[in-house]
Amino acid sequence: VQLQASGGGLVQAGGSLKLSCQVSRLTTSDNFVNWFRRAPGKEYEFVAGIKWREGRKRYADSVKGRFTISRVSAESTVYLQMNSLKPEDTAVYYCASSNEVISAAVEARSWGQGTQVTVSS
């Protein structure tokens, strides 16, 4: 599988951004596409995940109600709509595939390159 994230940028607190993860060469072991983030000096944090074929979704408590993950199969793309952004959302965001539901970065199978999201106060 290959994943390519894009859409990051600089936004003021309270603003919105929409990230994209272009997915190609999915295998039968890549059932989920997830978003992780890593802030400076911190560990990777699970943000959201979606089961590719069924569309079932999961979110971290820190983003529930603000972020929405979706996928458009015809475009082979997973989106992360981020609303009501806070300075603490500042991080490099990565999309990663997994075989099962995961919460830890070490459980991911494949990673795309990151995209920087910066939220100013």
PDB file of C-alpha atoms in Angstrom:
ATOM      1  CA  VAL A   1       0.000   0.000   0.000  1.00  0.00           C
ATOM      2  CA  GLN A   2       1.066   3.558  -0.636  1.00  0.00           C
ATOM      3  CA  LEU A   3      -0.320   6.529   1.235  1.00  0.00           C
ATOM      4  CA  GLN A   4       0.206  10.211   0.560  1.00  0.00           C
ATOM      5  CA  ALA A   5      -1.055  12.883   2.941  1.00  0.00           C
ATOM      6  CA  SER A   6      -1.655  16.494   2.015  1.00  0.00           C
ATOM      7  CA  GLY A   7      -3.671  19.534   3.001  1.00  0.00           C
ATOM      8  CA  GLY A   8      -1.852  20.849   6.032  1.00  0.00           C
ATOM      9  CA  GLY A   9      -1.226  24.503   6.653  1.00  0.00           C
ATOM     10  CA  LEU A  10      -1.416  27.408   9.057  1.00  0.00           C
ATOM     11  CA  VAL A  11      -4.782  28.344  10.514  1.00  0.00           C
ATOM     12  CA  GLN A  12      -6.028  30.453  13.383  1.00  0.00           C
ATOM     13  CA  ALA A  13      -7.639  28.889  16.421  1.00  0.00           C
ATOM     14  CA  GLY A  14     -11.280  28.117  15.708  1.00  0.00           C
ATOM     15  CA  GLY A  15     -10.597  27.605  12.021  1.00  0.00           C
ATOM     16  CA  SER A  16     -10.824  24.527   9.830  1.00  0.00           C
ATOM     17  CA  LEU A  17      -8.599  22.428   7.613  1.00  0.00           C
ATOM     18  CA  LYS A  18      -9.248  19.336   5.523  1.00  0.00           C
ATOM     19  CA  LEU A  19      -6.501  16.769   5.142  1.00  0.00           C
ATOM     20  CA  SER A  20      -6.396  14.197   2.356  1.00  0.00           C
ATOM     21  CA  CYS A  21      -4.752  10.786   2.251  1.00  0.00           C
ATOM     22  CA  GLN A  22      -4.420   9.329  -1.240  1.00  0.00           C
ATOM     23  CA  VAL A  23      -4.381   5.539  -0.972  1.00  0.00           C
ATOM     24  CA  SER A  24      -3.121   3.123  -3.585  1.00  0.00           C
ATOM     25  CA  ARG A  25      -2.321  -0.573  -3.788  1.00  0.00           C
ATOM     26  CA  LEU A  26      -4.467  -1.536  -0.818  1.00  0.00           C
ATOM     27  CA  THR A  27      -4.032  -5.169   0.134  1.00  0.00           C
ATOM     28  CA  THR A  28      -6.269  -7.514   2.068  1.00  0.00           C
ATOM     29  CA  SER A  29      -4.127  -6.718   5.129  1.00  0.00           C
ATOM     30  CA  ASP A  30      -4.871  -3.009   4.929  1.00  0.00           C
ATOM     31  CA  ASN A  31      -8.414  -2.921   6.272  1.00  0.00           C
ATOM     32  CA  PHE A  32      -8.150   0.402   8.056  1.00  0.00           C
ATOM     33  CA  VAL A  33      -6.758   3.808   7.234  1.00  0.00           C
ATOM     34  CA  ASN A  34      -5.833   5.886  10.261  1.00  0.00           C
ATOM     35  CA  TRP A  35      -4.689   9.378  11.052  1.00  0.00           C
ATOM     36  CA  PHE A  36      -1.959   9.888  13.634  1.00  0.00           C
ATOM     37  CA  ARG A  37      -0.257  13.067  14.703  1.00  0.00           C
ATOM     38  CA  ARG A  38       2.975  13.930  16.368  1.00  0.00           C
ATOM     39  CA  ALA A  39       3.540  17.222  18.145  1.00  0.00           C
ATOM     40  CA  PRO A  40       7.087  18.475  18.841  1.00  0.00           C
ATOM     41  CA  GLY A  41       8.625  16.558  21.714  1.00  0.00           C
ATOM     42  CA  LYS A  42       5.669  14.196  22.023  1.00  0.00           C
ATOM     43  CA  GLU A  43       4.826  10.657  21.017  1.00  0.00           C
ATOM     44  CA  TYR A  44       2.595   9.692  18.108  1.00  0.00           C
ATOM     45  CA  GLU A  45      -1.075  10.069  18.968  1.00  0.00           C
ATOM     46  CA  PHE A  46      -3.959   8.231  17.316  1.00  0.00           C
ATOM     47  CA  VAL A  47      -6.488  10.709  15.924  1.00  0.00           C
ATOM     48  CA  ALA A  48      -9.060   8.790  13.870  1.00  0.00           C
ATOM     49  CA  GLY A  49      -9.483   5.618  11.864  1.00  0.00           C
ATOM     50  CA  ILE A  50     -11.886   4.276   9.253  1.00  0.00           C
ATOM     51  CA  LYS A  51     -12.520   0.758   8.017  1.00  0.00           C
ATOM     52  CA  TRP A  52     -12.020   1.063   4.291  1.00  0.00           C
ATOM     53  CA  ARG A  53     -14.710  -1.318   3.061  1.00  0.00           C
ATOM     54  CA  GLU A  54     -17.412  -0.686   5.672  1.00  0.00           C
ATOM     55  CA  GLY A  55     -16.771   2.943   6.567  1.00  0.00           C
ATOM     56  CA  ARG A  56     -16.839   2.264  10.327  1.00  0.00           C
ATOM     57  CA  LYS A  57     -15.107   5.109  12.194  1.00  0.00           C
ATOM     58  CA  ARG A  58     -13.205   5.684  15.434  1.00  0.00           C
ATOM     59  CA  TYR A  59     -11.953   8.863  17.053  1.00  0.00           C
ATOM     60  CA  ALA A  60      -9.646   9.853  19.855  1.00  0.00           C
ATOM     61  CA  ASP A  61     -11.489  11.539  22.707  1.00  0.00           C
ATOM     62  CA  SER A  62      -9.458  14.694  22.137  1.00  0.00           C
ATOM     63  CA  VAL A  63     -10.961  15.259  18.671  1.00  0.00           C
ATOM     64  CA  LYS A  64     -14.485  13.816  18.994  1.00  0.00           C
ATOM     65  CA  GLY A  65     -17.094  16.280  17.840  1.00  0.00           C
ATOM     66  CA  ARG A  66     -14.502  18.419  16.044  1.00  0.00           C
ATOM     67  CA  PHE A  67     -12.867  16.098  13.509  1.00  0.00           C
ATOM     68  CA  THR A  68     -14.582  13.891  10.943  1.00  0.00           C
ATOM     69  CA  ILE A  69     -12.935  11.083   9.014  1.00  0.00           C
ATOM     70  CA  SER A  70     -14.439   9.931   5.739  1.00  0.00           C
ATOM     71  CA  ARG A  71     -13.463   8.060   2.624  1.00  0.00           C
ATOM     72  CA  VAL A  72     -14.416   8.296  -1.027  1.00  0.00           C
ATOM     73  CA  SER A  73     -13.693   4.900  -2.514  1.00  0.00           C
ATOM     74  CA  ALA A  74     -13.954   6.114  -6.091  1.00  0.00           C
ATOM     75  CA  GLU A  75     -11.203   8.634  -5.361  1.00  0.00           C
ATOM     76  CA  SER A  76      -9.171   6.205  -3.223  1.00  0.00           C
ATOM     77  CA  THR A  77      -8.945   8.992  -0.699  1.00  0.00           C
ATOM     78  CA  VAL A  78      -9.490   9.293   3.039  1.00  0.00           C
ATOM     79  CA  TYR A  79     -10.262  12.742   4.379  1.00  0.00           C
ATOM     80  CA  LEU A  80      -9.903  14.295   7.810  1.00  0.00           C
ATOM     81  CA  GLN A  81     -12.105  17.355   8.236  1.00  0.00           C
ATOM     82  CA  MET A  82     -10.827  19.323  11.201  1.00  0.00           C
ATOM     83  CA  ASN A  83     -13.062  22.018  12.679  1.00  0.00           C
ATOM     84  CA  SER A  84     -12.769  24.218  15.769  1.00  0.00           C
ATOM     85  CA  LEU A  85      -9.014  23.798  15.692  1.00  0.00           C
ATOM     86  CA  LYS A  86      -7.022  24.529  18.824  1.00  0.00           C
ATOM     87  CA  PRO A  87      -3.340  25.371  19.268  1.00  0.00           C
ATOM     88  CA  GLU A  88      -2.867  21.953  20.860  1.00  0.00           C
ATOM     89  CA  ASP A  89      -3.851  20.367  17.540  1.00  0.00           C
ATOM     90  CA  THR A  90      -0.572  21.631  16.112  1.00  0.00           C
ATOM     91  CA  ALA A  91       1.399  18.622  14.889  1.00  0.00           C
ATOM     92  CA  VAL A  92       2.579  16.725  11.865  1.00  0.00           C
ATOM     93  CA  TYR A  93      -0.316  14.578  10.717  1.00  0.00           C
ATOM     94  CA  TYR A  94       0.262  11.179   9.126  1.00  0.00           C
ATOM     95  CA  CYS A  95      -2.010   8.634   7.533  1.00  0.00           C
ATOM     96  CA  ALA A  96      -1.197   4.988   8.124  1.00  0.00           C
ATOM     97  CA  SER A  97      -2.781   1.673   7.241  1.00  0.00           C
ATOM     98  CA  SER A  98      -3.492  -1.216   9.573  1.00  0.00           C
ATOM     99  CA  ASN A  99      -4.975  -4.680   9.472  1.00  0.00           C
ATOM    100  CA  GLU A 100      -7.098  -4.207  12.577  1.00  0.00           C
ATOM    101  CA  VAL A 101      -8.371  -1.457  14.864  1.00  0.00           C
ATOM    102  CA  ILE A 102      -5.294   0.145  16.399  1.00  0.00           C
ATOM    103  CA  SER A 103      -4.436   2.923  18.827  1.00  0.00           C
ATOM    104  CA  ALA A 104      -0.663   2.712  18.870  1.00  0.00           C
ATOM    105  CA  ALA A 105       1.600   3.863  16.070  1.00  0.00           C
ATOM    106  CA  VAL A 106       3.737   0.722  16.336  1.00  0.00           C
ATOM    107  CA  GLU A 107       0.746  -1.331  15.184  1.00  0.00           C
ATOM    108  CA  ALA A 108       0.469   0.439  11.817  1.00  0.00           C
ATOM    109  CA  ARG A 109       1.575  -1.390   8.692  1.00  0.00           C
ATOM    110  CA  SER A 110       2.448   1.405   6.298  1.00  0.00           C
ATOM    111  CA  TRP A 111       2.865   5.154   6.607  1.00  0.00           C
ATOM    112  CA  GLY A 112       2.558   8.105   4.330  1.00  0.00           C
ATOM    113  CA  GLN A 113       4.692  11.194   4.664  1.00  0.00           C
ATOM    114  CA  GLY A 114       3.394  13.757   7.135  1.00  0.00           C
ATOM    115  CA  THR A 115       1.690  17.076   6.563  1.00  0.00           C
ATOM    116  CA  GLN A 116       2.215  19.958   8.992  1.00  0.00           C
ATOM    117  CA  VAL A 117      -0.779  21.524  10.707  1.00  0.00           C
ATOM    118  CA  THR A 118      -0.117  24.678  12.708  1.00  0.00           C
ATOM    119  CA  VAL A 119      -2.853  26.362  14.710  1.00  0.00           C
ATOM    120  CA  SER A 120      -2.064  29.843  15.961  1.00  0.00           C
ATOM    121  CA  SER A 121      -3.704  31.324  19.042  1.00  0.00           C
TER     122      SER A 121
END
